[in-house]
Backbone as CSV, one residue per row, in Angstrom:
resi,resn,N_x,N_y,N_z,CA_x,CA_y,CA_z,C_x,C_y,C_z
1,PRO,-32.611,130.906,-195.135,-33.542,131.874,-195.708,-33.741,131.651,-197.201
2,PRO,-34.919,131.974,-197.729,-35.193,131.720,-199.127,-34.605,132.766,-200.054
3,ALA,-33.979,133.794,-199.519,-33.435,134.860,-200.354,-31.983,135.075,-200.000
4,GLY,-31.281,135.752,-200.885,-29.876,136.007,-200.619,-29.410,137.270,-201.293
5,GLU,-28.126,137.584,-201.101,-27.598,138.821,-201.638,-27.623,138.841,-203.159
6,ASP,-27.710,137.667,-203.797,-27.717,137.635,-205.253,-29.044,138.105,-205.845
7,ASP,-30.093,138.228,-205.059,-31.376,138.694,-205.597,-31.788,140.033,-204.995
8,GLY,-30.808,140.841,-204.622,-31.097,142.180,-204.132,-31.276,142.275,-202.631
9,MET,-31.274,141.164,-201.936,-31.406,141.171,-200.480,-30.010,141.272,-199.859
10,VAL,-29.925,142.015,-198.770,-28.668,142.186,-198.054,-28.824,141.582,-196.664
11,THR,-27.819,140.828,-196.228,-27.870,140.224,-194.902,-27.712,141.302,-193.835
12,VAL,-28.734,141.422,-192.981,-28.718,142.379,-191.882,-28.068,141.741,-190.656
13,LEU,-28.416,140.479,-190.404,-27.799,139.729,-189.317,-27.934,138.247,-189.607
14,ASN,-27.022,137.481,-189.019,-27.043,136.030,-189.138,-26.360,135.491,-187.890
15,ASN,-27.148,135.182,-186.849,-26.594,134.802,-185.554,-26.812,133.325,-185.256
16,THR,-25.715,132.652,-184.868,-25.773,131.232,-184.504,-25.807,131.030,-182.991
17,PHE,-25.494,132.074,-182.221,-25.462,132.031,-180.752,-24.395,131.089,-180.208
18,ASP,-23.391,130.818,-181.043,-22.218,130.062,-180.607,-21.094,131.053,-180.347
19,GLY,-20.433,130.940,-179.216,-19.327,131.839,-178.905,-19.784,133.284,-178.861
20,ASP,-19.116,134.121,-179.662,-19.430,135.547,-179.684,-20.492,135.911,-180.717
21,ASP,-21.036,134.939,-181.437,-21.984,135.228,-182.521,-23.399,135.408,-181.969
22,ILE,-23.581,136.493,-181.195,-24.883,136.732,-180.583,-25.519,138.042,-181.033
23,GLY,-24.777,138.834,-181.818,-25.325,140.112,-182.258,-25.699,140.971,-181.064
24,SER,-26.784,141.726,-181.193,-27.220,142.598,-180.091,-28.547,142.121,-179.505
25,TRP,-28.794,140.807,-179.564,-30.027,140.283,-178.963,-30.002,140.564,-177.468
26,PRO,-31.049,141.188,-176.929,-31.055,141.526,-175.504,-31.128,140.281,-174.618
27,THR,-30.436,140.340,-173.495,-30.496,139.268,-172.511,-30.767,139.875,-171.144
28,GLY,-31.274,139.043,-170.240,-31.541,139.486,-168.885,-32.921,139.070,-168.438
29,GLN,-33.314,139.581,-167.283,-34.598,139.203,-166.699,-35.314,140.452,-166.197
30,ALA,-36.622,140.499,-166.461,-37.462,141.588,-165.956,-38.844,141.020,-165.706
31,GLY,-39.319,141.124,-164.468,-40.625,140.545,-164.150,-40.623,139.059,-164.424
32,GLY,-41.609,138.583,-165.125,-41.706,137.160,-165.443,-41.051,136.776,-166.742
33,LEU,-40.282,137.688,-167.352,-39.638,137.432,-168.641,-38.143,137.273,-168.453
34,ALA,-37.581,136.249,-169.090,-36.126,136.073,-169.109,-35.703,135.739,-170.532
35,ALA,-34.620,136.341,-170.988,-34.042,136.040,-172.298,-32.551,135.824,-172.095
36,ASN,-32.074,134.650,-172.496,-30.676,134.299,-172.272,-30.140,133.467,-173.420
37,ILE,-28.821,133.456,-173.530,-28.163,132.585,-174.496,-27.561,131.437,-173.710
38,THR,-28.087,130.233,-173.973,-27.665,129.041,-173.247,-27.491,127.893,-174.228
39,ASP,-26.385,127.186,-174.113,-26.126,126.022,-174.964,-26.238,126.357,-176.447
40,GLY,-25.762,127.534,-176.838,-25.724,127.904,-178.246,-27.066,128.228,-178.852
41,ARG,-28.009,128.680,-178.028,-29.311,129.089,-178.559,-29.863,130.221,-177.712
42,TYR,-30.754,130.986,-178.315,-31.384,132.115,-177.654,-32.708,131.623,-177.090
43,THR,-32.865,131.692,-175.770,-34.047,131.167,-175.103,-34.823,132.293,-174.446
44,VAL,-36.117,132.350,-174.765,-37.020,133.319,-174.147,-37.964,132.538,-173.250
45,GLU,-38.052,132.951,-171.982,-38.871,132.241,-171.008,-39.902,133.187,-170.404
46,LEU,-41.161,132.751,-170.418,-42.247,133.492,-169.786,-42.683,132.701,-168.564
47,ASN,-42.547,133.288,-167.374,-42.815,132.563,-166.135,-44.163,132.885,-165.498
48,ASP,-44.770,133.991,-165.881,-46.096,134.343,-165.376,-47.142,133.974,-166.416
49,ALA,-48.363,133.759,-165.993,-49.437,133.391,-166.924,-49.818,134.569,-167.816
50,ASN,-50.260,134.237,-169.032,-50.807,135.207,-169.980,-49.862,136.371,-170.272
51,GLN,-48.653,136.031,-170.693,-47.662,137.028,-171.077,-47.374,136.913,-172.569
52,TYR,-46.829,137.979,-173.131,-46.221,137.860,-174.447,-45.010,138.762,-174.490
53,ALA,-44.068,138.409,-175.356,-42.832,139.167,-175.480,-42.486,139.338,-176.948
54,TYR,-42.011,140.502,-177.296,-41.521,140.803,-178.635,-40.109,141.330,-178.448
55,ILE,-39.148,140.700,-179.089,-37.745,141.022,-178.864,-37.054,141.137,-180.218
56,TYR,-36.239,142.173,-180.363,-35.507,142.351,-181.607,-34.131,142.930,-181.309
57,PRO,-33.161,142.667,-182.194,-31.821,143.225,-182.018,-31.720,144.589,-182.687
58,ASP,-30.734,145.362,-182.279,-30.523,146.700,-182.835,-30.309,146.679,-184.346
59,GLU,-29.740,145.604,-184.877,-29.432,145.535,-186.298,-30.681,145.473,-187.178
60,ALA,-31.820,145.054,-186.617,-33.005,144.764,-187.426,-34.141,145.758,-187.209
61,VAL,-33.815,147.038,-187.096,-34.853,148.058,-186.935,-35.024,148.833,-188.238
62,ASP,-36.200,149.450,-188.380,-36.494,150.312,-189.528,-36.317,149.616,-190.876
63,LEU,-36.817,148.392,-190.979,-36.772,147.658,-192.242,-38.184,147.550,-192.803
64,ALA,-38.304,147.706,-194.094,-39.610,147.559,-194.748,-39.718,146.142,-195.317
65,ASP,-39.202,145.927,-196.512,-39.236,144.595,-197.135,-38.062,143.779,-196.615
66,ALA,-38.374,142.637,-196.020,-37.324,141.813,-195.432,-37.819,140.384,-195.252
67,VAL,-36.881,139.529,-194.840,-37.144,138.126,-194.528,-36.464,137.823,-193.211
68,ILE,-37.169,137.151,-192.302,-36.543,136.640,-191.089,-36.741,135.127,-191.090
69,ALA,-35.667,134.411,-190.759,-35.718,132.948,-190.695,-35.015,132.500,-189.427
70,ALA,-35.511,131.420,-188.827,-34.897,130.908,-187.604,-35.298,129.462,-187.384
71,GLU,-34.450,128.756,-186.650,-34.829,127.454,-186.106,-35.529,127.739,-184.788
72,VAL,-36.752,127.238,-184.626,-37.583,127.577,-183.473,-38.111,126.304,-182.822
73,GLN,-37.957,126.203,-181.494,-38.480,125.068,-180.748,-39.319,125.560,-179.574
74,PRO,-40.657,125.346,-179.632,-41.479,125.646,-178.462,-41.267,124.577,-177.393
75,GLU,-41.294,124.994,-176.125,-41.196,124.034,-175.019,-42.335,124.335,-174.049
76,GLY,-43.383,123.510,-174.102,-44.543,123.733,-173.256,-45.736,124.221,-174.056
77,ASN,-46.693,124.850,-173.339,-47.944,125.304,-173.945,-47.877,126.805,-174.208
78,GLY,-47.613,127.157,-175.459,-47.521,128.564,-175.833,-47.227,128.698,-177.309
79,LEU,-46.975,129.924,-177.723,-46.707,130.235,-179.118,-45.268,130.720,-179.259
80,ALA,-44.551,130.163,-180.224,-43.190,130.579,-180.519,-43.145,130.998,-181.973
81,GLY,-42.705,132.229,-182.227,-42.753,132.679,-183.602,-41.813,133.811,-183.921
82,LEU,-42.127,134.447,-185.054,-41.331,135.537,-185.592,-42.181,136.794,-185.694
83,MET,-41.522,137.939,-185.694,-42.207,139.224,-185.702,-41.634,140.087,-186.826
84,ALA,-42.506,140.872,-187.475,-42.076,141.765,-188.545,-42.702,143.145,-188.377
85,ARG,-41.982,144.146,-188.833,-42.461,145.522,-188.900,-43.026,146.047,-187.579
86,PHE,-42.330,145.747,-186.492,-42.727,146.223,-185.165,-42.418,147.712,-185.039
87,SER,-43.365,148.451,-184.458,-43.119,149.856,-184.147,-43.824,150.201,-182.842
88,GLU,-43.345,151.263,-182.222,-43.897,151.689,-180.939,-43.959,153.211,-180.932
89,ASN,-45.120,153.730,-180.552,-45.300,155.173,-180.451,-45.954,155.429,-179.091
90,GLY,-45.141,155.876,-178.130,-45.650,155.994,-176.759,-45.963,154.611,-176.230
91,ASP,-47.196,154.398,-175.777,-47.579,153.065,-175.302,-48.363,152.287,-176.356
92,GLN,-48.345,152.748,-177.599,-49.044,152.074,-178.698,-48.042,151.231,-179.500
93,ARG,-48.291,149.917,-179.575,-47.431,149.003,-180.315,-48.163,148.478,-181.543
94,SER,-47.388,148.211,-182.603,-47.934,147.597,-183.805,-46.922,146.584,-184.327
95,MET,-47.403,145.457,-184.884,-46.500,144.428,-185.407,-47.290,143.350,-186.127
96,TYR,-46.588,142.600,-186.975,-47.086,141.337,-187.529,-46.384,140.210,-186.774
97,VAL,-47.100,139.132,-186.444,-46.482,137.949,-185.839,-47.036,136.689,-186.490
98,CYS,-46.163,135.718,-186.680,-46.566,134.385,-187.134,-45.896,133.387,-186.211
99,TRP,-46.601,132.295,-185.875,-46.154,131.422,-184.799,-46.496,129.955,-185.076
100,ILE,-45.882,129.088,-184.268,-46.239,127.675,-184.201,-46.430,127.309,-182.734
101,ASN,-47.056,126.144,-182.493,-47.143,125.621,-181.129,-46.923,124.117,-181.148
102,ASN,-46.938,123.503,-179.967,-46.676,122.071,-179.865,-47.897,121.210,-180.149
103,GLU,-49.003,121.825,-180.539,-50.167,121.070,-181.011,-50.157,120.944,-182.522
104,GLY,-49.050,121.339,-183.152,-48.929,121.259,-184.602,-49.680,122.350,-185.337
105,LYS,-49.988,123.442,-184.641,-50.733,124.534,-185.255,-49.811,125.710,-185.580
106,ALA,-50.268,126.500,-186.569,-49.581,127.725,-186.957,-50.630,128.784,-187.244
107,GLY,-50.248,130.050,-187.093,-51.163,131.145,-187.390,-50.415,132.464,-187.431
108,CYS,-51.119,133.516,-187.836,-50.537,134.860,-187.885,-51.562,135.876,-187.396
109,SER,-51.058,136.923,-186.767,-51.903,138.014,-186.285,-51.204,139.330,-186.543
110,LYS,-51.976,140.406,-186.411,-51.377,141.731,-186.434,-51.887,142.499,-185.226
111,ASP,-51.026,143.354,-184.724,-51.361,144.229,-183.614,-51.211,145.644,-184.153
112,ILE,-52.302,146.378,-184.223,-52.263,147.754,-184.689,-52.677,148.649,-183.528
113,ASN,-51.715,149.418,-183.020,-51.960,150.300,-181.871,-52.647,149.566,-180.720
114,ASN,-52.079,148.404,-180.355,-52.531,147.568,-179.237,-53.868,146.870,-179.476
115,THR,-54.334,146.810,-180.716,-55.553,146.078,-181.047,-55.184,144.906,-181.943
116,TRP,-55.357,143.680,-181.407,-54.976,142.463,-182.116,-56.099,141.970,-183.022
117,SER,-55.710,141.420,-184.166,-56.654,140.715,-185.036,-55.915,139.582,-185.742
118,VAL,-56.638,138.510,-186.026,-56.066,137.343,-186.692,-56.050,137.603,-188.198
119,ILE,-54.895,137.372,-188.835,-54.815,137.530,-190.286,-54.597,136.190,-190.993
120,LEU,-54.239,135.153,-190.247,-54.172,133.791,-190.768,-54.699,132.881,-189.666
121,GLN,-55.887,132.325,-189.884,-56.534,131.490,-188.866,-55.611,130.359,-188.427
122,PRO,-55.537,130.089,-187.126,-54.734,128.959,-186.650,-55.174,127.673,-187.340
123,GLN,-54.205,126.915,-187.788,-54.479,125.694,-188.533,-53.425,124.647,-188.226
124,VAL,-53.842,123.397,-188.239,-52.909,122.295,-188.052,-52.156,122.078,-189.357
125,SER,-50.850,121.895,-189.261,-50.037,121.608,-190.435,-49.146,120.412,-190.162
126,PRO,-49.136,119.441,-191.084,-48.234,118.300,-190.912,-46.761,118.683,-191.031
127,ALA,-46.489,119.890,-191.489,-45.100,120.348,-191.602,-44.479,120.628,-190.245
128,ILE,-45.304,120.897,-189.229,-44.793,121.270,-187.904,-44.407,120.033,-187.119
129,LYS,-43.206,120.070,-186.528,-42.719,118.976,-185.683,-42.827,119.420,-184.223
130,PRO,-43.831,118.923,-183.474,-43.967,119.310,-182.066,-42.730,118.925,-181.245
131,ASP,-42.416,119.750,-180.259,-41.302,119.508,-179.334,-39.970,119.316,-180.040
132,ALA,-39.807,119.956,-181.200,-38.556,119.850,-181.961,-38.286,121.187,-182.637
133,TYR,-37.092,121.322,-183.169,-36.775,122.534,-183.924,-37.477,122.501,-185.266
134,ASN,-38.057,123.632,-185.635,-38.706,123.832,-186.923,-38.081,125.072,-187.551
135,ILE,-37.931,125.069,-188.859,-37.407,126.240,-189.552,-38.587,127.116,-189.958
136,LEU,-38.657,128.306,-189.355,-39.712,129.268,-189.654,-39.144,130.377,-190.524
137,VAL,-39.929,130.802,-191.506,-39.550,131.910,-192.379,-40.750,132.831,-192.501
138,LEU,-40.535,134.118,-192.252,-41.554,135.138,-192.448,-40.963,136.189,-193.379
139,ALA,-41.592,136.343,-194.544,-41.142,137.312,-195.537,-42.257,138.318,-195.771
140,VAL,-41.886,139.589,-195.854,-42.864,140.626,-196.162,-42.284,141.498,-197.264
141,GLU,-43.022,141.585,-198.366,-42.639,142.451,-199.470,-43.863,143.263,-199.854
142,GLY,-43.736,144.578,-199.746,-44.893,145.433,-200.014,-46.004,145.098,-199.034
143,ASN,-47.161,144.674,-199.560,-48.281,144.318,-198.686,-48.531,142.813,-198.629
144,THR,-47.530,142.015,-199.027,-47.671,140.565,-199.023,-46.799,139.933,-197.956
145,LEU,-47.427,139.152,-197.066,-46.715,138.394,-196.048,-46.757,136.924,-196.447
146,ILE,-45.628,136.241,-196.330,-45.563,134.808,-196.596,-44.958,134.149,-195.365
147,PHE,-45.652,133.141,-194.844,-45.174,132.408,-193.671,-44.989,130.955,-194.059
148,ALA,-43.793,130.420,-193.778,-43.480,129.033,-194.110,-42.859,128.339,-192.911
149,VAL,-43.137,127.038,-192.802,-42.554,126.189,-191.759,-41.957,124.969,-192.438
150,ASN,-40.682,124.733,-192.195,-39.987,123.571,-192.756,-40.229,123.440,-194.266
151,ASP,-40.019,124.535,-194.977,-40.143,124.603,-196.439,-41.558,124.390,-196.954
152,THR,-42.557,124.496,-196.087,-43.957,124.389,-196.503,-44.646,125.717,-196.247
153,GLU,-45.222,126.300,-197.305,-45.925,127.568,-197.127,-47.197,127.334,-196.324
154,ILE,-47.314,128.025,-195.199,-48.493,127.918,-194.337,-49.547,128.921,-194.770
155,GLY,-49.103,130.110,-195.172,-50.059,131.120,-195.591,-49.418,132.265,-196.328
156,ARG,-50.222,132.877,-197.188,-49.841,134.080,-197.933,-50.949,135.084,-197.668
157,ILE,-50.579,136.228,-197.097,-51.551,137.192,-196.612,-51.308,138.537,-197.285
158,THR,-52.366,139.222,-197.639,-52.252,140.592,-198.145,-52.760,141.537,-197.069
159,ASP,-51.887,142.477,-196.659,-52.257,143.431,-195.625,-51.358,144.650,-195.773
160,ASP,-51.945,145.839,-195.751,-51.132,147.036,-195.930,-51.121,147.941,-194.701
161,ALA,-51.397,147.372,-193.526,-51.475,148.175,-192.308,-50.115,148.707,-191.852
162,LEU,-49.058,147.926,-192.047,-47.737,148.308,-191.547,-46.737,148.349,-192.697
163,SER,-45.906,149.386,-192.721,-44.985,149.526,-193.847,-43.521,149.281,-193.487
164,SER,-43.143,149.443,-192.223,-41.756,149.182,-191.826,-41.682,149.069,-190.314
165,GLY,-40.527,148.638,-189.832,-40.318,148.518,-188.399,-39.228,147.520,-188.085
166,ALA,-39.231,147.017,-186.859,-38.207,146.083,-186.389,-38.646,144.647,-186.637
167,TRP,-37.654,143.768,-186.767,-37.881,142.337,-187.026,-37.216,141.542,-185.916
168,GLY,-37.924,140.522,-185.393,-37.364,139.748,-184.303,-38.210,138.534,-183.981
169,VAL,-38.279,138.197,-182.680,-38.985,136.996,-182.242,-40.193,137.387,-181.396
170,TYR,-41.166,136.474,-181.356,-42.405,136.682,-180.609,-42.708,135.421,-179.820
171,VAL,-43.034,135.588,-178.540,-43.344,134.461,-177.660,-44.577,134.816,-176.841
172,GLU,-45.496,133.838,-176.685,-46.713,134.070,-175.899,-47.062,132.798,-175.136
173,ASN,-47.511,132.982,-173.887,-47.960,131.822,-173.120,-49.379,132.055,-172.617
174,PHE,-49.907,131.045,-171.940,-51.282,131.107,-171.467,-51.310,130.884,-169.956
175,ASP,-51.609,129.673,-169.503,-51.791,129.448,-168.070,-50.578,128.864,-167.359
176,SER,-49.474,128.686,-168.052,-48.293,128.107,-167.405,-47.019,128.684,-168.015
177,ALA,-45.901,128.451,-167.343,-44.610,128.911,-167.844,-44.336,128.285,-169.211
178,PHE,-43.573,128.998,-170.025,-43.320,128.553,-171.404,-41.951,129.049,-171.833
179,ARG,-41.267,128.217,-172.605,-39.976,128.593,-173.177,-40.022,128.429,-174.685
180,ALA,-39.338,129.324,-175.375,-39.134,129.187,-176.816,-37.639,129.316,-177.075
181,HIS,-37.098,128.359,-177.820,-35.674,128.337,-178.133,-35.488,128.726,-179.596
182,TYR,-34.497,129.572,-179.853,-34.206,130.054,-181.196,-32.742,129.800,-181.524
183,ASP,-32.483,129.434,-182.759,-31.118,129.261,-183.230,-31.062,129.686,-184.692
184,GLU,-29.854,129.976,-185.154,-29.628,130.314,-186.574,-30.618,131.387,-187.052
185,ILE,-30.707,132.505,-186.345,-31.615,133.585,-186.746,-30.926,134.458,-187.797
186,ALA,-31.599,134.625,-188.935,-31.070,135.478,-189.998,-32.144,136.469,-190.438
187,VAL,-31.727,137.682,-190.735,-32.617,138.696,-191.317,-31.936,139.235,-192.557
188,LEU,-32.676,139.243,-193.664,-32.212,139.828,-194.914,-33.183,140.916,-195.313
189,SER,-32.669,141.993,-195.880,-33.528,143.119,-196.207,-33.316,143.583,-197.635
190,GLY,-34.398,144.075,-198.227,-34.333,144.619,-199.570,-34.365,146.133,-199.581
191,ASN,-34.381,146.780,-198.398,-34.441,148.253,-198.394,-33.187,148.881,-197.841
């Protein structure tokens, strides 16, 4: 992560998924979604077409200004990314998500009360390594979102729609099954 306790940020979680270092990341299977810890990594699998999943641990809820960083490897045709400021009110969900795919593309969207809009147009970046682990960082301070892949800033976005919520991972597929592997997930918070 680009921040640390020396600059006012406090480590909320830092999970390697080795041994007992799994935090409270949910595992199990429901419908076409499976989330498991296998071979020292957190794997989210979508088995039905046109699914998406947002998953967060208990430690990373109700945070405003924070940073989430992870090693992320997409496997197949889909989006593997990070999520910030997720909230749910009844059946209305809101969140920021930034993602990569195996076509070397990255982008960001927001979901406000189940209405999605693109906030960073999908773009090809030479920083993305298809079919390999990439280090993703999503930082939000005030109304500024910064998304970076492998130490390269992909986008800086100004948006004030969401002020706090849960931080975690985001996975989406299209017409086929898709897996996203996560390792070394850390969340640091300034609030």
